[in-house]
Coordinates of C-alpha atoms and ligand atoms in Angstrom, one line a residue:
M1 CA 21.7 1.8 0.5
Q2 CA 22.5 -0.2 3.1
R3 CA 22.6 -4.2 3.3
V4 CA 22.9 -6.0 6.5
S5 CA 22.9 -9.6 6.7
V6 CA 21.7 -11.8 9.7
K7 CA 22.1 -14.7 11.1
T8 CA 18.5 -16.2 11.1
S9 CA 14.9 -15.1 10.4
A10 CA 12.1 -15.7 13.2
S11 CA 9.4 -15.7 10.5
K12 CA 9.8 -16.2 6.8
G13 CA 8.6 -13.6 4.2
I14 CA 9.6 -10.3 2.5
A15 CA 8.2 -6.9 3.6
F16 CA 8.5 -3.4 2.4
G17 CA 7.7 -0.7 4.0
E18 CA 8.4 2.7 5.8
V19 CA 10.3 2.2 9.4
Y20 CA 7.8 2.9 12.3
M21 CA 10.2 3.2 15.8
V22 CA 8.9 2.1 18.8
K23 CA 10.0 4.3 21.7
R24 CA 8.5 3.1 25.0
N25 CA 9.7 6.1 26.6
Q26 CA 9.4 4.7 30.3
P27 CA 11.2 6.6 32.6
E28 CA 13.9 4.4 34.6
A29 CA 11.7 3.3 37.9
S30 CA 12.6 5.6 40.6
R31 CA 14.7 3.7 43.5
R32 CA 14.6 5.1 46.7
L33 CA 14.4 3.8 50.4
I34 CA 11.5 4.1 52.6
E35 CA 10.5 4.7 56.3
E36 CA 8.5 2.3 58.4
K37 CA 5.5 4.5 58.2
E38 CA 5.8 4.4 54.2
K39 CA 5.3 0.4 54.0
P40 CA 1.4 0.5 54.1
D41 CA 0.9 2.9 51.2
E42 CA 3.6 1.5 48.8
T43 CA 2.2 -1.9 49.6
D44 CA -1.3 -0.8 48.9
R45 CA -0.2 1.0 45.6
F46 CA 1.8 -2.5 44.3
V47 CA -0.9 -4.6 45.3
S48 CA -3.9 -2.3 43.7
A49 CA -1.7 -2.0 40.5
M50 CA -1.2 -6.1 40.3
E51 CA -5.2 -6.2 40.7
E52 CA -6.0 -4.0 37.8
A53 CA -3.4 -5.4 35.7
S54 CA -5.1 -8.9 36.5
L55 CA -8.4 -7.5 35.6
E56 CA -6.9 -6.3 32.4
V57 CA -5.6 -9.4 31.5
G58 CA -8.3 -11.3 33.0
K59 CA -10.6 -10.1 30.5
L60 CA -8.2 -10.6 27.2
A61 CA -7.3 -14.5 28.6
D62 CA -10.2 -16.0 27.1
R63 CA -9.6 -15.1 23.8
N64 CA -5.7 -14.7 23.5
A65 CA -3.4 -17.7 24.6
I66 CA -0.5 -15.0 25.5
F67 CA -3.1 -13.4 28.0
A68 CA -3.6 -16.7 29.6
A69 CA -0.3 -17.3 30.3
H70 CA 0.1 -13.8 31.7
R71 CA -2.7 -14.3 33.8
E72 CA -1.2 -17.5 35.2
M73 CA 1.8 -15.4 36.1
L74 CA -0.1 -12.7 38.0
E75 CA -1.8 -15.7 39.7
D76 CA 1.7 -16.9 40.9
P77 CA 2.0 -16.1 44.3
A78 CA 5.9 -15.9 44.2
L79 CA 5.9 -12.6 42.0
K80 CA 3.6 -11.0 44.6
E81 CA 5.7 -12.2 47.6
S82 CA 8.9 -11.4 46.1
V83 CA 7.7 -7.9 45.6
L84 CA 6.1 -7.4 49.0
L85 CA 9.4 -8.7 50.5
K86 CA 11.3 -6.2 49.3
I87 CA 9.0 -3.2 50.6
T88 CA 8.4 -4.5 53.9
A89 CA 12.0 -6.6 54.6
E90 CA 14.4 -4.3 52.5
N91 CA 12.3 -1.0 52.6
K92 CA 12.5 -0.7 49.1
N93 CA 10.1 1.7 47.4
A94 CA 7.3 -0.4 45.2
E95 CA 8.7 0.6 41.8
W96 CA 12.3 -0.3 42.9
A97 CA 10.9 -3.5 44.6
L98 CA 9.3 -4.4 41.3
A99 CA 12.0 -3.7 38.9
E100 CA 14.4 -6.0 41.2
T101 CA 11.4 -8.9 41.1
E102 CA 11.5 -8.6 37.3
D103 CA 15.4 -8.6 36.7
E104 CA 15.5 -11.5 39.1
F105 CA 12.7 -13.9 37.6
G106 CA 13.7 -12.7 34.0
R107 CA 16.9 -13.8 34.7
L108 CA 15.8 -17.0 36.8
F109 CA 14.0 -18.1 33.0
A110 CA 16.8 -16.4 30.8
E111 CA 19.3 -19.2 32.2
I112 CA 17.1 -22.3 32.0
D113 CA 18.3 -24.2 29.3
D114 CA 15.5 -24.2 27.3
E115 CA 14.3 -22.1 24.5
Y116 CA 10.7 -22.5 25.3
L117 CA 11.1 -21.6 29.1
K118 CA 14.1 -19.0 28.3
E119 CA 11.5 -17.3 26.5
R120 CA 9.2 -16.9 29.4
A121 CA 11.3 -14.1 30.3
A122 CA 9.9 -12.0 27.8
D123 CA 6.4 -12.2 29.6
I124 CA 7.6 -11.6 32.8
R125 CA 8.6 -8.0 31.4
D126 CA 5.6 -7.9 30.2
V127 CA 3.6 -8.3 33.1
C128 CA 5.9 -6.5 35.3
S129 CA 5.6 -3.6 32.6
R130 CA 1.8 -3.6 33.0
I131 CA 2.0 -3.7 36.9
M132 CA 4.5 -0.7 36.5
D133 CA 2.1 1.2 34.0
R134 CA -0.8 0.9 36.1
M135 CA 1.6 2.5 38.8
K136 CA 2.8 5.2 37.0
G137 CA -0.9 5.8 35.1
T138 CA 1.4 5.6 31.9
T139 CA -0.4 3.3 29.2
G140 CA -1.1 4.0 26.2
N141 CA -1.1 2.4 22.4
L142 CA 2.6 2.8 21.2
F143 CA 1.1 1.5 17.7
E144 CA -1.7 3.8 17.1
K145 CA 0.1 6.2 15.1
I146 CA 0.7 3.7 12.2
D147 CA -1.0 4.9 9.0
R148 CA 0.4 3.4 6.3
E149 CA 2.4 0.0 5.1
V150 CA 5.3 -0.4 8.2
I151 CA 8.0 -2.2 9.3
V152 CA 7.8 -1.9 13.5
V153 CA 11.4 -1.5 14.6
A154 CA 11.8 -1.8 18.5
E155 CA 14.3 -2.5 21.2
D156 CA 11.9 -5.3 22.1
L157 CA 8.2 -6.0 21.5
L158 CA 6.0 -7.7 24.2
P159 CA 3.6 -10.1 23.6
S160 CA 0.7 -7.7 24.4
D161 CA 2.1 -5.5 21.5
T162 CA 1.0 -7.7 19.0
A163 CA -2.7 -7.4 20.3
L164 CA -2.7 -3.5 19.8
M165 CA -0.8 -3.7 16.0
D166 CA -3.0 -3.2 13.0
F167 CA -1.5 -6.0 10.9
S168 CA -3.1 -5.0 8.0
K169 CA -0.5 -2.1 7.9
V170 CA 2.3 -3.5 10.2
R171 CA 4.5 -5.6 7.3
G172 CA 7.5 -6.8 9.2
L173 CA 9.3 -6.7 12.4
V174 CA 12.8 -6.0 13.3
T175 CA 14.1 -5.9 17.4
R176 CA 17.1 -5.9 19.1
L177 CA 16.2 -8.2 21.6
G178 CA 14.2 -11.5 21.9
G179 CA 14.2 -14.9 20.6
Q180 CA 12.9 -17.2 17.7
T181 CA 10.1 -18.5 20.0
S182 CA 8.6 -15.5 21.5
H183 CA 4.9 -15.1 21.5
V184 CA 5.7 -12.0 19.0
C185 CA 7.3 -14.5 16.6
I186 CA 4.6 -17.3 16.8
I187 CA 2.3 -14.1 16.3
A188 CA 4.1 -13.1 13.0
R189 CA 4.3 -16.5 11.7
N190 CA 0.9 -16.8 12.4
K191 CA 0.0 -13.9 10.2
G192 CA 2.8 -14.5 8.1
I193 CA 4.8 -11.4 8.1
P194 CA 8.4 -11.5 8.3
A195 CA 10.5 -11.0 11.6
I196 CA 14.0 -10.6 12.2
V197 CA 14.7 -10.5 16.0
G198 CA 17.5 -10.7 18.7
L199 CA 19.8 -8.4 16.4
G200 CA 21.9 -7.2 19.3
D201 CA 24.9 -5.3 18.7
G202 CA 24.1 -6.2 14.6
M203 CA 20.9 -3.9 14.8
P204 CA 21.5 -1.3 12.2
A205 CA 20.7 2.5 12.8
F206 CA 17.7 3.0 11.2
Q207 CA 16.3 6.5 10.8
P208 CA 12.6 7.5 11.0
G209 CA 11.6 7.4 7.1
D210 CA 14.1 5.0 6.1
F211 CA 12.3 2.7 3.4
V212 CA 13.4 -1.0 4.5
I213 CA 12.8 -4.3 2.9
L214 CA 12.8 -7.0 5.0
D215 CA 13.9 -10.2 3.5
G216 CA 13.2 -13.0 5.9
L217 CA 13.9 -15.9 3.4
D218 CA 17.7 -15.0 3.0
N219 CA 18.2 -13.2 5.9
Q220 CA 18.9 -9.7 4.4
I221 CA 17.7 -6.3 5.7
I222 CA 17.8 -3.7 2.8
I223 CA 17.6 0.0 3.8
N224 CA 16.8 2.5 1.3
P225 CA 17.4 0.2 -1.8
E226 CA 18.1 1.5 -5.2
K227 CA 15.1 1.3 -7.8
K228 CA 17.0 -2.0 -9.5
I229 CA 17.3 -3.5 -6.4
A230 CA 13.7 -2.8 -5.0
R231 CA 12.4 -4.3 -8.7
K232 CA 14.4 -7.5 -7.9
Y233 CA 13.0 -8.1 -4.7
R234 CA 9.3 -7.1 -5.5
N235 CA 9.6 -10.1 -8.4
K236 CA 10.9 -12.3 -5.2
A237 CA 8.5 -11.5 -3.2
F238 CA 5.7 -12.3 -5.9
L239 CA 7.5 -15.6 -6.5
Y240 CA 7.2 -16.6 -2.8
F241 CA 3.6 -15.5 -2.5
Q242 CA 2.6 -18.0 -5.4
K243 CA 4.8 -20.8 -3.4
R244 CA 3.1 -19.9 -0.4
T245 CA -0.2 -19.9 -1.6
S246 CA 0.3 -23.3 -2.7
I247 CA 1.7 -24.2 0.7
L248 CA -1.9 -22.9 1.9
K249 CA -3.5 -25.1 -0.2
E250 CA -2.2 -28.1 1.3
A251 CA -3.0 -26.8 4.9
G252 CA -6.6 -27.1 3.5
L253 CA -6.2 -31.1 3.1
P254 CA -8.3 -33.4 5.4
V255 CA -6.5 -33.8 8.7
T256 CA -6.4 -37.1 10.4
T257 CA -4.9 -38.3 13.8
T258 CA -1.9 -40.7 13.4
D259 CA -4.4 -43.5 14.0
G260 CA -6.4 -42.3 11.2
K261 CA -9.6 -40.7 12.7
K262 CA -10.5 -38.0 10.4
I263 CA -11.4 -34.3 12.3
L264 CA -12.8 -31.5 10.4
V265 CA -11.0 -27.9 11.4
M266 CA -13.6 -25.3 10.2
G267 CA -13.2 -21.8 10.8
N268 CA -15.4 -19.1 12.4
A269 CA -16.2 -16.0 10.4
G270 CA -18.8 -12.8 10.2
S271 CA -18.7 -11.6 7.1
V272 CA -17.5 -12.8 3.3
D273 CA -14.2 -11.3 3.4
E274 CA -13.5 -13.5 6.5
V275 CA -14.8 -16.3 4.9
E276 CA -12.4 -15.7 2.1
K277 CA -9.6 -15.1 4.5
T278 CA -10.6 -18.3 6.5
M279 CA -10.6 -20.9 3.4
Q280 CA -7.1 -19.2 2.5
Y281 CA -5.9 -20.9 5.7
G282 CA -6.9 -24.1 5.0
A283 CA -10.6 -24.1 6.5
D284 CA -12.7 -27.6 6.0
G285 CA -15.2 -25.4 5.9
I286 CA -17.0 -22.7 8.0
G287 CA -18.4 -24.1 11.4
L288 CA -19.9 -20.6 12.7
F289 CA -20.9 -17.6 10.6
R290 CA -22.1 -14.9 12.9
S291 CA -25.1 -13.6 10.6
E292 CA -25.3 -10.8 13.5
Q293 CA -22.7 -8.8 11.7
L294 CA -24.4 -8.0 8.7
F295 CA -27.3 -7.2 10.9
M296 CA -24.7 -4.8 12.9
Q297 CA -23.5 -3.0 10.0
S298 CA -27.2 -2.3 8.5
K299 CA -28.2 1.1 8.3
G300 CA -31.5 2.4 9.0
G301 CA -33.1 -1.0 10.0
F302 CA -33.0 -4.5 9.5
P303 CA -31.7 -5.8 6.3
N304 CA -34.2 -6.6 3.9
E305 CA -34.4 -10.1 2.2
E306 CA -32.2 -9.3 -1.0
P307 CA -28.9 -7.9 0.8
Q308 CA -29.3 -10.7 3.1
F309 CA -29.6 -13.1 0.4
A310 CA -26.8 -11.8 -1.7
E311 CA -24.5 -12.1 1.6
Y312 CA -25.3 -15.4 2.3
R313 CA -24.9 -16.5 -1.0
K314 CA -21.3 -15.0 -1.7
A315 CA -20.5 -16.5 1.8
L316 CA -21.5 -20.0 0.4
E317 CA -19.9 -19.2 -2.8
A318 CA -16.8 -18.5 -1.1
C319 CA -17.0 -21.8 0.4
K320 CA -16.5 -23.6 -3.1
G321 CA -18.6 -26.5 -1.8
K322 CA -17.5 -27.0 1.6
S323 CA -20.1 -26.5 4.3
I324 CA -20.8 -23.4 6.1
I325 CA -22.9 -23.3 9.2
I326 CA -24.9 -20.1 9.1
R327 CA -26.1 -19.4 13.0
T328 CA -29.5 -17.2 13.0
L329 CA -29.7 -13.6 14.2
D330 CA -28.0 -14.1 17.7
I331 CA -28.8 -10.5 19.0
G332 CA -29.0 -9.3 22.4
G333 CA -26.8 -9.4 25.8
D334 CA -23.5 -7.3 24.4
K335 CA -24.6 -7.4 20.9
S336 CA -27.2 -4.4 20.1
L337 CA -28.4 -2.9 17.2
P338 CA -27.7 0.8 16.5
Y339 CA -31.6 1.2 15.0
Y340 CA -33.4 -1.1 17.2
L341 CA -33.2 0.4 20.9
E342 CA -35.3 -1.4 23.5
E343 CA -35.8 -0.7 27.3
K344 CA -32.3 -1.5 29.2
E345 CA -32.8 -4.9 30.5
E346 CA -31.4 -5.3 34.1
N347 CA -29.7 -8.7 33.1
P348 CA -29.1 -8.6 29.2
F349 CA -27.4 -11.8 29.2
L350 CA -30.2 -13.7 30.8
G351 CA -32.9 -11.6 28.7
W352 CA -34.2 -11.2 25.3
R353 CA -31.4 -12.3 23.2
G354 CA -30.8 -14.9 20.4
I355 CA -33.6 -17.1 20.0
R356 CA -35.8 -15.7 22.0
F357 CA -35.7 -12.6 20.1
C358 CA -36.3 -14.3 16.9
L359 CA -39.3 -16.6 18.0
D360 CA -41.0 -13.0 19.3
R361 CA -39.9 -10.7 16.4
K362 CA -41.1 -13.5 13.4
D363 CA -40.7 -10.9 11.0
V364 CA -37.7 -10.4 11.2
F365 CA -36.6 -14.3 11.7
K366 CA -38.5 -15.2 8.8
T367 CA -37.0 -12.9 6.4
Q368 CA -33.7 -14.1 7.5
L369 CA -34.9 -17.9 7.0
R370 CA -35.8 -17.1 3.3
A371 CA -32.8 -15.6 2.3
L372 CA -30.8 -18.4 4.4
L373 CA -33.4 -21.2 2.2
R374 CA -32.9 -19.0 -1.0
A375 CA -29.0 -19.2 -0.4
S376 CA -29.1 -22.7 0.3
A377 CA -29.5 -23.7 -3.5
F378 CA -26.1 -22.7 -3.8
G379 CA -23.9 -24.6 -1.9
N380 CA -23.5 -26.6 1.0
L381 CA -25.5 -24.4 3.9
K382 CA -26.7 -25.4 7.4
I383 CA -28.4 -23.9 9.7
M384 CA -28.6 -23.5 13.2
F385 CA -30.2 -21.8 16.0
P386 CA -28.5 -19.8 19.0
M387 CA -29.3 -19.8 22.7
I388 CA -31.8 -23.1 22.7
I389 CA -32.9 -23.6 26.2
S390 CA -36.0 -25.9 25.2
V391 CA -37.0 -28.6 22.5
E392 CA -40.0 -26.1 22.0
E393 CA -37.9 -23.3 21.2
F394 CA -36.1 -25.8 18.6
R395 CA -39.5 -26.7 17.3
E396 CA -40.9 -23.8 16.8
A397 CA -37.9 -22.4 14.7
K398 CA -38.2 -25.5 12.9
S399 CA -41.8 -24.8 12.1
L400 CA -41.1 -21.2 10.9
L401 CA -38.3 -22.7 8.4
E402 CA -41.0 -24.8 7.1
N403 CA -43.5 -22.3 6.5
S404 CA -41.0 -20.2 4.9
K405 CA -40.1 -23.6 2.8
E406 CA -43.5 -23.5 1.9
E407 CA -43.7 -19.9 0.6
L408 CA -40.6 -20.2 -1.6
R409 CA -42.1 -23.7 -3.5
S410 CA -45.7 -22.1 -3.8
E411 CA -43.4 -19.1 -5.1
N412 CA -41.3 -21.7 -7.3
I413 CA -37.8 -20.4 -6.0
D414 CA -35.2 -23.1 -5.3
F415 CA -33.7 -23.6 -2.2
N416 CA -32.3 -27.2 -0.4
E417 CA -35.4 -29.2 0.7
N418 CA -33.1 -31.3 2.9
I419 CA -31.4 -28.2 4.3
E420 CA -29.7 -29.6 7.9
T421 CA -30.8 -27.7 11.2
G422 CA -28.8 -27.6 14.4
V423 CA -28.8 -26.5 18.0
M424 CA -26.2 -24.4 19.7
I425 CA -25.5 -25.9 22.6
E426 CA -24.9 -22.9 25.0
T427 CA -26.9 -23.3 28.0
P428 CA -26.8 -25.6 30.8
A429 CA -30.3 -26.6 29.8
A430 CA -29.4 -27.7 26.3
V431 CA -26.6 -29.6 27.7
M432 CA -29.2 -31.8 30.5
I433 CA -31.6 -32.1 27.3
A434 CA -29.1 -33.2 25.0
E435 CA -30.8 -36.5 24.4
D436 CA -34.0 -35.2 23.4
L437 CA -32.5 -32.4 21.4
A438 CA -30.6 -35.0 19.5
R439 CA -33.6 -36.9 18.4
E440 CA -34.6 -33.8 16.6
A441 CA -31.9 -32.0 15.6
D442 CA -29.4 -32.9 12.3
F443 CA -26.3 -31.7 14.3
F444 CA -25.0 -29.9 17.4
S445 CA -22.4 -27.3 18.1
I446 CA -21.0 -26.1 21.3
G447 CA -20.8 -22.8 22.1
T448 CA -18.3 -22.6 25.2
N449 CA -18.3 -18.7 25.1
D450 CA -21.8 -18.8 26.2
L451 CA -22.0 -22.2 27.9
I452 CA -19.2 -21.2 30.2
Q453 CA -20.6 -18.3 31.8
Y454 CA -24.2 -19.7 32.0
T455 CA -23.0 -23.0 33.3
L456 CA -20.5 -20.8 35.8
A457 CA -23.0 -18.0 36.4
V458 CA -20.3 -15.8 35.3
D459 CA -20.8 -12.6 33.2
R460 CA -18.2 -13.1 30.3
L461 CA -17.8 -9.6 30.1
N462 CA -17.9 -8.9 34.0
E463 CA -14.4 -7.9 35.1
K464 CA -14.7 -8.6 38.6
V465 CA -15.5 -12.1 38.3
S466 CA -13.5 -12.8 35.0
Q467 CA -11.1 -14.9 37.1
L468 CA -13.7 -17.4 37.5
Y469 CA -14.5 -17.7 33.9
N470 CA -12.7 -20.7 33.7
P471 CA -12.7 -23.3 30.7
F472 CA -10.7 -25.9 32.8
H473 CA -13.7 -26.2 35.4
P474 CA -14.7 -29.9 35.6
A475 CA -18.2 -28.9 34.9
I476 CA -17.6 -27.4 31.4
L477 CA -15.5 -30.6 30.7
R478 CA -17.8 -33.1 31.7
S479 CA -20.8 -31.0 29.8
I480 CA -18.9 -31.1 26.7
K481 CA -18.1 -34.7 27.1
K482 CA -22.1 -35.6 27.6
V483 CA -22.8 -33.7 24.8
A484 CA -20.1 -35.2 22.6
D485 CA -21.2 -38.5 23.7
T486 CA -25.0 -37.9 23.3
A487 CA -24.6 -37.0 20.0
T488 CA -22.6 -39.7 18.8
K489 CA -24.9 -42.1 20.4
H490 CA -27.5 -40.6 18.2
G491 CA -25.0 -40.5 15.0
K492 CA -25.5 -37.1 14.9
P493 CA -22.1 -34.9 14.1
V494 CA -21.1 -32.5 17.4
G495 CA -18.4 -29.9 16.8
I496 CA -17.3 -26.9 19.0
C497 CA -17.4 -23.1 18.0
G498 CA -16.1 -21.1 21.2
E499 CA -13.1 -19.7 21.4
M500 CA -12.0 -22.9 23.3
A501 CA -12.0 -25.0 20.5
G502 CA -8.8 -23.1 19.3
N503 CA -7.1 -23.2 22.6
Q504 CA -3.6 -25.2 22.2
Q505 CA -4.2 -26.9 25.9
T506 CA -7.7 -28.0 25.2
V507 CA -7.2 -29.0 22.0
I508 CA -6.4 -33.1 22.2
F509 CA -9.2 -33.1 25.3
L510 CA -11.8 -32.0 22.8
L511 CA -10.6 -34.5 19.9
G512 CA -10.8 -36.9 22.7
T513 CA -14.4 -36.6 23.6
G514 CA -15.6 -37.7 20.2
L515 CA -16.3 -34.3 18.4
S516 CA -16.4 -34.2 15.0
S517 CA -15.3 -30.8 14.4
L518 CA -13.5 -27.6 15.6
S519 CA -14.6 -24.3 14.3
I520 CA -12.1 -21.6 15.1
S521 CA -10.5 -18.6 13.7
A522 CA -8.4 -18.3 10.9
G523 CA -4.6 -17.8 12.0
G524 CA -4.9 -20.6 14.2
I525 CA -6.1 -23.6 11.4
P526 CA -2.8 -24.5 10.1
E527 CA -1.3 -25.1 13.7
I528 CA -4.5 -26.8 15.0
K529 CA -4.3 -29.2 12.1
Q530 CA -0.6 -29.7 12.7
M531 CA -1.2 -30.7 16.4
I532 CA -4.4 -32.9 15.6
S533 CA -1.9 -34.6 13.0
S534 CA 0.3 -35.4 15.6
F535 CA -1.6 -37.3 18.0
S536 CA -3.2 -40.5 18.3
Y537 CA -7.3 -40.6 18.9
K538 CA -6.5 -43.4 21.0
G539 CA -4.2 -41.1 23.4
S540 CA -6.7 -38.4 23.1
Q541 CA -9.9 -40.5 24.4
E542 CA -7.7 -41.6 27.2
L543 CA -7.2 -38.0 28.2
A544 CA -10.6 -36.9 28.1
A545 CA -11.4 -39.9 30.5
E546 CA -9.3 -38.9 32.8
V547 CA -9.7 -35.3 32.6
C548 CA -13.5 -35.6 33.5
R549 CA -12.4 -37.8 36.7
K550 CA -10.8 -34.5 37.9
S551 CA -12.3 -32.4 40.6
T552 CA -10.8 -29.2 40.2
A553 CA -9.7 -26.9 37.2
D554 CA -5.7 -26.9 38.7
Q555 CA -5.9 -31.1 38.5
V556 CA -7.4 -30.6 34.8
S557 CA -5.1 -28.1 33.7
T558 CA -2.3 -30.2 35.0
S559 CA -3.5 -33.0 33.0
L560 CA -3.9 -31.1 30.1
T561 CA -0.3 -29.7 30.2
K562 CA 0.9 -33.0 30.5
N563 CA -0.4 -34.6 27.7
D564 CA 2.8 -35.1 25.2
K565 CA 3.2 -38.5 26.5
R566 CA -0.1 -40.1 24.5
K567 CA 1.4 -38.8 21.1
Ligands
PEP601 C1 -20.3 -19.2 21.9 O1 -21.0 -18.6 22.8 O2 -19.5 -19.7 22.3 C2 -20.3 -18.6 20.9 C3 -19.8 -19.2 19.8 O3 -21.2 -17.6 20.3 P1 -20.8 -16.0 20.5 O4 -19.3 -16.0 21.1 O5 -21.0 -15.4 19.0 O6 -21.8 -15.6 21.3
MG602 MG1 -22.7 -17.8 22.1

């Protein structure tokens, strides 16, 4: 047994597991001087690798803040210019030029006397190693072999590594390099797994197969513990788990701004398991339950009323009285059902999806509506319809709901007579007729994932245009403001459930538009609640007004990043 005491841990908790050593196996970048005639080829190799890296990162950026930061770095001309200059003026081959640029930029960040900016050095390494991988053609998932509970041990972990880890198996992290505020540590804290980083020369000599206890509470690493010690730590871990559970309960307390405005921070989920997890993270309810997950998992055909009813009822019960908004089947676009193969569409996102499908396949829709109504007797359920572009669609959907109510009444089956129905605002058409929709709907939920693609005419899955998929575009921010104003005028609650709701850069703006709720994925809830509680509503309103006057996405971004003064 070996016990190593360390100064501090980056993420608290106690974890047990087998060591999983990460070997990056990246051969040193070859360094050679090149001739004049080789320069165009070397330049091309670097530029194409950089473009490929940008495309990869662009695809991930709107869903994950790490990659959004990487996208910014890749868009910064300074990085590209530095490499090109080294190729053309210093006669260095592309790998050498990139490695040197990485060192220089990394050093610049590392020397800054600011913990946050210091950590951007890791992002530079991550971005450059992605470009390097593209040049060498050596990509691969270093974490795919993890098949049991492990403690990941590495020289360093890059921010993007966390996107590849299966956190149901990765129980803790240990690294030689890296600092407390790195993205990896932020993710570890979000996931609630212990991390001890930046051990330097104090890194123990782990061997593959070692069993390790990571004590991020008292900053200890215990390698191959004796049985008695292991038992002691299991006990300690259990006590910690109990304590943490009660802290998470506190995260479930309502959140208000510094000047007293109450905001609901709800969660997005697609299954009963996810609802349970989301509620543990302190969600004030479920703002978006994507019912299509149930349809996609169904074997052999559309699920019948009974299994749907059972699933919705369980989801409601998991909310323990808090509200849950279940979205009716939103199939089509990129979501297809294995048992329902229709002809391929030329433009699936502009085709037979969401409410359009449901209004055409009334048999499928009514089965779902009956199941939802029946479930409504068991909790606080609201229904919303996706992809609405007209008042007629909403009326037709509601009329089918009324038919289903009528049927249930005649069958003496209980349901909530006053169940609320809402519209997802996901299309520019819905934004423009928000006033008319607000007269008929009980609530709105803005689905920015689609609203962005339809407003900016940018396919959310097409890599070639991913740079244009920009939540900071003034058209998006003004659309949100318009919808929020309209709903407020009509006294109707309005929330947002697209990925933008969990984006720390936009959350204060969203707050200032007058939205009454945000719905985000589980892990981000405690942090977003904390952010909201440290801002004033008045300040956020000023920010929203200022941002809506900006004419470019860059100006918007600058305003949003300088919003600290409004606290
Ligand atoms: C949205 O479009 O913002 C949304 C929440 O729906 P989905 O991502 O499921 O299309
Ligand atoms: Mg959508």
